[in-house]
PDB file of C-alpha atoms in Angstrom:
ATOM      1  CA  ILE E   6       6.485 -96.990 -24.489  1.00 56.00           C
ATOM      2  CA  ALA E   7       8.714 -97.270 -21.434  1.00 64.00           C
ATOM      3  CA  GLY E   8      11.327 -94.612 -20.986  1.00 91.00           C
ATOM      4  CA  ILE E   9      12.252 -91.222 -19.591  1.00 94.00           C
ATOM      5  CA  THR E  10      10.097 -88.132 -19.973  1.00 95.00           C
ATOM      6  CA  GLN E  11      11.581 -84.688 -19.539  1.00 96.00           C
ATOM      7  CA  ALA E  12       9.554 -81.500 -19.371  1.00 96.00           C
ATOM      8  CA  PRO E  13       9.542 -78.892 -20.642  1.00 96.00           C
ATOM      9  CA  THR E  14      11.229 -79.588 -23.963  1.00 94.00           C
ATOM     10  CA  SER E  15      12.542 -76.059 -24.029  1.00 95.00           C
ATOM     11  CA  GLN E  16      12.190 -72.898 -21.980  1.00 95.00           C
ATOM     12  CA  ILE E  17      13.302 -69.308 -22.050  1.00 96.00           C
ATOM     13  CA  LEU E  18      13.633 -67.887 -18.571  1.00 94.00           C
ATOM     14  CA  ALA E  19      14.478 -64.505 -17.120  1.00 96.00           C
ATOM     15  CA  ALA E  20      17.509 -64.368 -14.863  1.00 97.00           C
ATOM     16  CA  GLY E  21      16.613 -64.543 -11.192  1.00 97.00           C
ATOM     17  CA  ARG E  22      13.546 -66.688 -11.730  1.00 97.00           C
ATOM     18  CA  ARG E  23      13.033 -70.083 -10.177  1.00 97.00           C
ATOM     19  CA  MET E  24      12.663 -73.045 -12.515  1.00 97.00           C
ATOM     20  CA  THR E  25      12.069 -76.758 -12.049  1.00 98.00           C
ATOM     21  CA  LEU E  26      12.922 -79.237 -14.752  1.00 98.00           C
ATOM     22  CA  ARG E  27      10.950 -82.417 -14.523  1.00 98.00           C
ATOM     23  CA  CYS E  28      12.120 -85.942 -15.140  1.00 98.00           C
ATOM     24  CA  THR E  29       9.894 -88.987 -14.874  1.00 97.00           C
ATOM     25  CA  GLN E  30      10.761 -92.578 -15.667  1.00 96.00           C
ATOM     26  CA  ASP E  31       8.570 -95.651 -15.866  1.00 94.00           C
ATOM     27  CA  MET E  32      11.306 -98.268 -15.905  1.00 91.00           C
ATOM     28  CA  ARG E  33      11.585 -98.512 -12.109  1.00 91.00           C
ATOM     29  CA  HIS E  34      15.296 -97.846 -12.305  1.00 89.00           C
ATOM     30  CA  ASN E  35      16.952 -97.148  -8.988  1.00 87.00           C
ATOM     31  CA  ALA E  36      19.523 -94.565  -9.998  1.00 87.00           C
ATOM     32  CA  MET E  37      18.802 -91.255 -11.699  1.00 89.00           C
ATOM     33  CA  TYR E  38      21.102 -88.493 -12.860  1.00 90.00           C
ATOM     34  CA  TRP E  39      21.036 -84.944 -14.160  1.00 93.00           C
ATOM     35  CA  TYR E  40      23.618 -83.798 -16.686  1.00 92.00           C
ATOM     36  CA  ARG E  41      24.131 -80.544 -18.489  1.00 95.00           C
ATOM     37  CA  GLN E  42      25.549 -80.485 -21.982  1.00 93.00           C
ATOM     38  CA  ASP E  43      27.490 -77.494 -23.235  1.00 91.00           C
ATOM     39  CA  LEU E  44      29.270 -77.040 -26.532  1.00 84.00           C
ATOM     40  CA  GLY E  45      32.850 -78.217 -26.306  1.00 81.00           C
ATOM     41  CA  LEU E  46      32.451 -79.496 -22.758  1.00 83.00           C
ATOM     42  CA  GLY E  47      30.494 -82.697 -23.304  1.00 84.00           C
ATOM     43  CA  LEU E  48      28.173 -83.836 -20.531  1.00 88.00           C
ATOM     44  CA  ARG E  49      28.811 -82.920 -16.922  1.00 89.00           C
ATOM     45  CA  LEU E  50      27.047 -84.466 -13.972  1.00 88.00           C
ATOM     46  CA  ILE E  51      25.051 -82.046 -11.804  1.00 93.00           C
ATOM     47  CA  HIS E  52      23.379 -84.293  -9.227  1.00 92.00           C
ATOM     48  CA  TYR E  53      22.522 -87.930  -8.888  1.00 88.00           C
ATOM     49  CA  SER E  54      20.353 -90.214  -6.808  1.00 88.00           C
ATOM     50  CA  ASN E  55      21.106 -93.860  -6.098  1.00 84.00           C
ATOM     51  CA  THR E  56      17.639 -94.601  -4.814  1.00 87.00           C
ATOM     52  CA  ALA E  57      14.527 -92.863  -3.598  1.00 92.00           C
ATOM     53  CA  GLY E  58      15.284 -90.684  -0.598  1.00 94.00           C
ATOM     54  CA  THR E  59      18.982 -90.156  -1.359  1.00 91.00           C
ATOM     55  CA  THR E  60      20.830 -87.639  -3.515  1.00 92.00           C
ATOM     56  CA  GLY E  61      24.425 -86.686  -4.163  1.00 89.00           C
ATOM     57  CA  LYS E  62      26.428 -83.932  -5.805  1.00 89.00           C
ATOM     58  CA  GLY E  63      28.119 -84.357  -9.128  1.00 86.00           C
ATOM     59  CA  GLU E  64      30.781 -82.317 -10.880  1.00 85.00           C
ATOM     60  CA  VAL E  65      28.825 -79.049 -11.238  1.00 93.00           C
ATOM     61  CA  PRO E  66      26.152 -78.894  -8.490  1.00 95.00           C
ATOM     62  CA  ASP E  67      26.275 -75.175  -7.600  1.00 96.00           C
ATOM     63  CA  GLY E  68      23.033 -73.336  -8.278  1.00 97.00           C
ATOM     64  CA  TYR E  69      21.016 -76.539  -8.582  1.00 98.00           C
ATOM     65  CA  SER E  70      19.061 -78.710  -6.185  1.00 98.00           C
ATOM     66  CA  VAL E  71      17.280 -82.030  -6.564  1.00 98.00           C
ATOM     67  CA  SER E  72      14.891 -84.213  -4.656  1.00 97.00           C
ATOM     68  CA  ARG E  73      13.952 -87.856  -4.923  1.00 96.00           C
ATOM     69  CA  ALA E  74      10.695 -88.443  -3.117  1.00 97.00           C
ATOM     70  CA  ASN E  75       9.897 -91.589  -5.099  1.00 96.00           C
ATOM     71  CA  THR E  76      11.464 -93.932  -7.621  1.00 95.00           C
ATOM     72  CA  ASP E  77       9.956 -92.377 -10.711  1.00 96.00           C
ATOM     73  CA  ASP E  78      10.556 -88.641 -10.333  1.00 97.00           C
ATOM     74  CA  PHE E  79      13.771 -86.661 -10.077  1.00 97.00           C
ATOM     75  CA  PRO E  80      13.137 -82.919 -10.491  1.00 98.00           C
ATOM     76  CA  LEU E  81      15.984 -80.447 -10.899  1.00 98.00           C
ATOM     77  CA  THR E  82      15.470 -76.949  -9.508  1.00 98.00           C
ATOM     78  CA  LEU E  83      17.275 -73.738 -10.315  1.00 97.00           C
ATOM     79  CA  ALA E  84      16.482 -71.517  -7.343  1.00 95.00           C
ATOM     80  CA  SER E  85      17.594 -68.283  -9.016  1.00 97.00           C
ATOM     81  CA  ALA E  86      18.568 -68.784 -12.639  1.00 96.00           C
ATOM     82  CA  VAL E  87      21.686 -67.139 -14.053  1.00 97.00           C
ATOM     83  CA  PRO E  88      22.764 -66.860 -17.709  1.00 97.00           C
ATOM     84  CA  SER E  89      25.605 -69.363 -17.200  1.00 96.00           C
ATOM     85  CA  GLN E  90      22.961 -71.992 -16.607  1.00 97.00           C
ATOM     86  CA  THR E  91      21.882 -71.742 -20.211  1.00 97.00           C
ATOM     87  CA  SER E  92      22.375 -75.281 -21.415  1.00 97.00           C
ATOM     88  CA  VAL E  93      20.739 -78.485 -22.516  1.00 96.00           C
ATOM     89  CA  TYR E  94      19.807 -80.642 -19.546  1.00 97.00           C
ATOM     90  CA  PHE E  95      19.573 -84.420 -19.719  1.00 94.00           C
ATOM     91  CA  CYS E  96      18.046 -86.766 -17.222  1.00 94.00           C
ATOM     92  CA  ALA E  97      19.364 -90.337 -17.182  1.00 91.00           C
ATOM     93  CA  THR E  98      18.706 -93.575 -15.326  1.00 89.00           C
ATOM     94  CA  THR E  99      20.569 -96.751 -14.489  1.00 84.00           C
ATOM     95  CA  ASP E 100      18.788 -99.943 -13.591  1.00 75.00           C
ATOM     96  CA  ARG E 101      21.164-100.955 -10.805  1.00 64.00           C
ATOM     97  CA  GLY E 102      21.783 -98.111  -8.475  1.00 50.00           C
ATOM     98  CA  TYR E 103      24.844 -99.375  -6.689  1.00 47.00           C
ATOM     99  CA  THR E 104      26.969-100.355  -9.607  1.00 50.00           C
ATOM    100  CA  ILE E 105      27.801 -98.719 -12.864  1.00 49.00           C
ATOM    101  CA  ASN E 106      27.705-102.019 -14.682  1.00 47.00           C
ATOM    102  CA  GLN E 107      24.573-101.107 -16.496  1.00 54.00           C
ATOM    103  CA  PRO E 108      24.391 -98.456 -19.182  1.00 61.00           C
ATOM    104  CA  GLN E 109      22.501 -95.331 -18.596  1.00 75.00           C
ATOM    105  CA  HIS E 110      19.339 -94.444 -20.456  1.00 86.00           C
ATOM    106  CA  PHE E 111      18.781 -90.832 -21.436  1.00 90.00           C
ATOM    107  CA  GLY E 112      15.800 -88.582 -21.881  1.00 93.00           C
ATOM    108  CA  ASP E 113      15.501 -86.294 -24.887  1.00 91.00           C
ATOM    109  CA  GLY E 114      16.665 -83.239 -22.974  1.00 93.00           C
ATOM    110  CA  THR E 115      15.424 -79.811 -21.953  1.00 96.00           C
ATOM    111  CA  ARG E 116      16.878 -76.815 -23.742  1.00 95.00           C
ATOM    112  CA  LEU E 117      17.017 -73.943 -21.262  1.00 97.00           C
ATOM    113  CA  SER E 118      17.924 -70.364 -22.108  1.00 97.00           C
ATOM    114  CA  ILE E 119      18.434 -67.810 -19.339  1.00 97.00           C
ATOM    115  CA  LEU E 120      18.228 -64.190 -20.401  1.00 95.00           C
TER     116      LEU E 120
ATOM    117  CA  ALA W 264      40.999 -88.804 -11.158  1.00 72.00           C
ATOM    118  CA  GLN W 265      39.188 -90.506 -13.955  1.00 76.00           C
ATOM    119  CA  SER W 266      39.037 -88.723 -17.287  1.00 86.00           C
ATOM    120  CA  VAL W 267      38.197 -89.312 -20.912  1.00 92.00           C
ATOM    121  CA  THR W 268      39.846 -87.647 -23.894  1.00 95.00           C
ATOM    122  CA  GLN W 269      38.470 -87.588 -27.392  1.00 96.00           C
ATOM    123  CA  PRO W 270      41.288 -85.987 -29.398  1.00 96.00           C
ATOM    124  CA  ASP W 271      39.242 -85.240 -32.506  1.00 95.00           C
ATOM    125  CA  ILE W 272      36.619 -82.524 -32.204  1.00 93.00           C
ATOM    126  CA  HIS W 273      35.335 -82.932 -35.758  1.00 96.00           C
ATOM    127  CA  ILE W 274      35.879 -85.619 -38.382  1.00 96.00           C
ATOM    128  CA  THR W 275      34.606 -85.784 -41.965  1.00 97.00           C
ATOM    129  CA  VAL W 276      34.401 -89.138 -43.713  1.00 97.00           C
ATOM    130  CA  SER W 277      33.168 -90.021 -47.166  1.00 97.00           C
ATOM    131  CA  GLU W 278      30.127 -92.241 -47.349  1.00 96.00           C
ATOM    132  CA  GLY W 279      31.241 -95.834 -47.680  1.00 96.00           C
ATOM    133  CA  ALA W 280      34.654 -95.170 -46.164  1.00 97.00           C
ATOM    134  CA  SER W 281      35.826 -96.645 -42.898  1.00 97.00           C
ATOM    135  CA  LEU W 282      35.689 -94.750 -39.632  1.00 97.00           C
ATOM    136  CA  GLU W 283      37.719 -94.712 -36.444  1.00 97.00           C
ATOM    137  CA  LEU W 284      36.953 -92.376 -33.561  1.00 98.00           C
ATOM    138  CA  ARG W 285      39.567 -92.180 -30.862  1.00 98.00           C
ATOM    139  CA  CYS W 286      39.024 -92.354 -27.131  1.00 97.00           C
ATOM    140  CA  ASN W 287      41.657 -92.385 -24.409  1.00 96.00           C
ATOM    141  CA  TYR W 288      40.894 -92.755 -20.750  1.00 93.00           C
ATOM    142  CA  SER W 289      42.647 -92.311 -17.463  1.00 89.00           C
ATOM    143  CA  TYR W 290      41.667 -94.755 -14.773  1.00 80.00           C
ATOM    144  CA  GLY W 291      43.407 -96.657 -12.030  1.00 72.00           C
ATOM    145  CA  ALA W 292      41.654 -99.999 -12.400  1.00 72.00           C
ATOM    146  CA  THR W 293      39.715-101.869 -15.047  1.00 72.00           C
ATOM    147  CA  PRO W 294      37.402 -99.322 -16.564  1.00 82.00           C
ATOM    148  CA  TYR W 295      33.833 -99.681 -17.648  1.00 85.00           C
ATOM    149  CA  LEU W 296      33.725 -98.053 -21.075  1.00 90.00           C
ATOM    150  CA  PHE W 297      30.872 -96.879 -23.240  1.00 91.00           C
ATOM    151  CA  TRP W 298      30.251 -95.225 -26.580  1.00 95.00           C
ATOM    152  CA  TYR W 299      27.117 -93.139 -27.111  1.00 93.00           C
ATOM    153  CA  VAL W 300      25.735 -91.406 -30.179  1.00 95.00           C
ATOM    154  CA  GLN W 301      23.674 -88.250 -30.190  1.00 93.00           C
ATOM    155  CA  SER W 302      21.738 -87.093 -33.229  1.00 90.00           C
ATOM    156  CA  PRO W 303      20.836 -83.389 -33.441  1.00 85.00           C
ATOM    157  CA  GLY W 304      18.135 -82.444 -30.958  1.00 80.00           C
ATOM    158  CA  GLN W 305      18.060 -85.899 -29.439  1.00 82.00           C
ATOM    159  CA  GLY W 306      19.261 -87.584 -26.300  1.00 84.00           C
ATOM    160  CA  LEU W 307      22.126 -90.052 -26.153  1.00 88.00           C
ATOM    161  CA  GLN W 308      21.807 -93.596 -27.395  1.00 89.00           C
ATOM    162  CA  LEU W 309      24.123 -96.361 -26.252  1.00 88.00           C
ATOM    163  CA  LEU W 310      26.143 -97.893 -29.106  1.00 93.00           C
ATOM    164  CA  LEU W 311      28.200-100.418 -27.159  1.00 91.00           C
ATOM    165  CA  LYS W 312      29.868-101.087 -23.845  1.00 88.00           C
ATOM    166  CA  TYR W 313      32.879-102.894 -22.406  1.00 88.00           C
ATOM    167  CA  PHE W 314      32.959-104.322 -18.923  1.00 81.00           C
ATOM    168  CA  SER W 315      35.310-107.321 -19.147  1.00 79.00           C
ATOM    169  CA  GLY W 316      36.191-110.296 -21.323  1.00 84.00           C
ATOM    170  CA  ASP W 317      36.664-110.060 -25.070  1.00 87.00           C
ATOM    171  CA  THR W 318      38.365-106.778 -25.842  1.00 90.00           C
ATOM    172  CA  LEU W 319      36.584-106.381 -29.178  1.00 95.00           C
ATOM    173  CA  VAL W 320      32.966-105.519 -28.587  1.00 94.00           C
ATOM    174  CA  GLN W 321      30.185-105.300 -31.096  1.00 95.00           C
ATOM    175  CA  GLY W 322      27.450-102.730 -30.907  1.00 94.00           C
ATOM    176  CA  ILE W 323      24.396-101.576 -32.741  1.00 93.00           C
ATOM    177  CA  LYS W 324      24.335-100.022 -36.199  1.00 93.00           C
ATOM    178  CA  GLY W 325      27.448-101.941 -37.289  1.00 95.00           C
ATOM    179  CA  PHE W 326      29.811-100.273 -34.821  1.00 97.00           C
ATOM    180  CA  GLU W 327      32.555-102.017 -32.898  1.00 97.00           C
ATOM    181  CA  ALA W 328      35.189-100.908 -30.418  1.00 97.00           C
ATOM    182  CA  GLU W 329      38.413-102.387 -29.153  1.00 96.00           C
ATOM    183  CA  PHE W 330      39.696-102.040 -25.615  1.00 93.00           C
ATOM    184  CA  LYS W 331      43.483-101.746 -25.454  1.00 93.00           C
ATOM    185  CA  ARG W 332      44.677-101.615 -21.902  1.00 90.00           C
ATOM    186  CA  SER W 333      48.308-100.935 -22.856  1.00 91.00           C
ATOM    187  CA  GLN W 334      47.252 -97.830 -24.746  1.00 93.00           C
ATOM    188  CA  SER W 335      44.400 -96.808 -22.435  1.00 93.00           C
ATOM    189  CA  SER W 336      42.212 -96.597 -25.491  1.00 95.00           C
ATOM    190  CA  PHE W 337      38.732 -97.606 -26.545  1.00 96.00           C
ATOM    191  CA  ASN W 338      38.452 -96.571 -30.185  1.00 98.00           C
ATOM    192  CA  LEU W 339      35.188 -96.832 -32.074  1.00 98.00           C
ATOM    193  CA  ARG W 340      35.195 -98.241 -35.603  1.00 98.00           C
ATOM    194  CA  LYS W 341      32.849 -98.863 -38.468  1.00 97.00           C
ATOM    195  CA  PRO W 342      33.940-100.448 -41.767  1.00 97.00           C
ATOM    196  CA  SER W 343      31.569 -98.506 -44.007  1.00 97.00           C
ATOM    197  CA  VAL W 344      29.964 -95.250 -42.965  1.00 97.00           C
ATOM    198  CA  HIS W 345      26.432 -94.308 -43.997  1.00 96.00           C
ATOM    199  CA  TRP W 346      25.119 -90.762 -44.274  1.00 95.00           C
ATOM    200  CA  SER W 347      22.803 -91.478 -41.350  1.00 94.00           C
ATOM    201  CA  ASP W 348      25.841 -91.960 -39.101  1.00 96.00           C
ATOM    202  CA  ALA W 349      26.442 -88.214 -39.064  1.00 96.00           C
ATOM    203  CA  ALA W 350      26.077 -87.285 -35.397  1.00 96.00           C
ATOM    204  CA  GLU W 351      28.057 -86.528 -32.278  1.00 94.00           C
ATOM    205  CA  TYR W 352      29.791 -89.400 -30.552  1.00 96.00           C
ATOM    206  CA  PHE W 353      30.688 -89.559 -26.892  1.00 94.00           C
ATOM    207  CA  CYS W 354      33.036 -91.918 -25.136  1.00 94.00           C
ATOM    208  CA  ALA W 355      32.426 -92.436 -21.421  1.00 91.00           C
ATOM    209  CA  VAL W 356      34.102 -94.239 -18.542  1.00 88.00           C
ATOM    210  CA  GLY W 357      32.498 -95.621 -15.429  1.00 80.00           C
ATOM    211  CA  ALA W 358      34.030 -94.289 -12.256  1.00 64.00           C
ATOM    212  CA  GLY W 359      33.781 -97.624 -10.496  1.00 56.00           C
ATOM    213  CA  GLN W 360      32.314 -96.376  -7.268  1.00 59.00           C
ATOM    214  CA  ALA W 361      28.829 -96.811  -5.920  1.00 51.00           C
ATOM    215  CA  GLY W 362      26.844 -93.668  -6.218  1.00 50.00           C
ATOM    216  CA  THR W 363      28.806 -92.155  -9.054  1.00 58.00           C
ATOM    217  CA  ALA W 364      27.992 -91.816 -12.695  1.00 68.00           C
ATOM    218  CA  LEU W 365      29.681 -91.875 -16.050  1.00 79.00           C
ATOM    219  CA  ILE W 366      32.418 -89.427 -17.000  1.00 84.00           C
ATOM    220  CA  PHE W 367      32.070 -88.277 -20.571  1.00 88.00           C
ATOM    221  CA  GLY W 368      34.522 -87.075 -23.146  1.00 91.00           C
ATOM    222  CA  LYS W 369      33.796 -83.795 -24.901  1.00 91.00           C
ATOM    223  CA  GLY W 370      32.566 -85.539 -27.999  1.00 93.00           C
ATOM    224  CA  THR W 371      33.510 -85.942 -31.647  1.00 95.00           C
ATOM    225  CA  THR W 372      31.255 -84.603 -34.363  1.00 95.00           C
ATOM    226  CA  LEU W 373      31.105 -86.837 -37.407  1.00 97.00           C
ATOM    227  CA  SER W 374      30.171 -85.411 -40.784  1.00 97.00           C
ATOM    228  CA  VAL W 375      29.606 -87.701 -43.751  1.00 96.00           C
ATOM    229  CA  SER W 376      30.255 -86.409 -47.239  1.00 94.00           C
ATOM    230  CA  SER W 377      28.744 -87.888 -50.385  1.00 89.00           C
TER     231      SER W 377
END
């Protein structure tokens, strides 16, 4: 079934450790996004990518980095995790990268706890 | 700056009763508006969207929403709520610029009582 795969589903991580959240899509969508969801704050954009080879910063990019080597994969890396990065992370895609006329599709999320 | 406000954090509705979830936005031009639903432990699912044209839009699962430019609102409605509608609902606005993504409200949690 076509869609977005996020891995891991959940993770408990010690503070200071490096962690990469994976996101893979098989829909060939140009644009991909990473959001974090926190209680009472809704979803906030971390980073985005319009197309392979390009990335941009969202609302809350500090402490996170992304890469977009190809169309299908958009990993999110926490170089040195801190407890405030405890959250649920969602990857999303849009099938036209240069407009927002198309709705975004979401993965099932990664629940990350930093201790 | 664009923003979305969902005034109600939590709403409880009896099964079979009607539902209206409020959404107000701030945007300088014609917005692109969306409603998403999130069941516990799941990702977001698109219910409906408004880009232009008819201001009353129909979505999945019997939901509809009405765009009112004069009130800067995009309220979600359903005439008869089912227990399975219990979830969190997010309103979102498109920022209208290439390379940007949706701006979400903080969500409204819907509980359905029997």
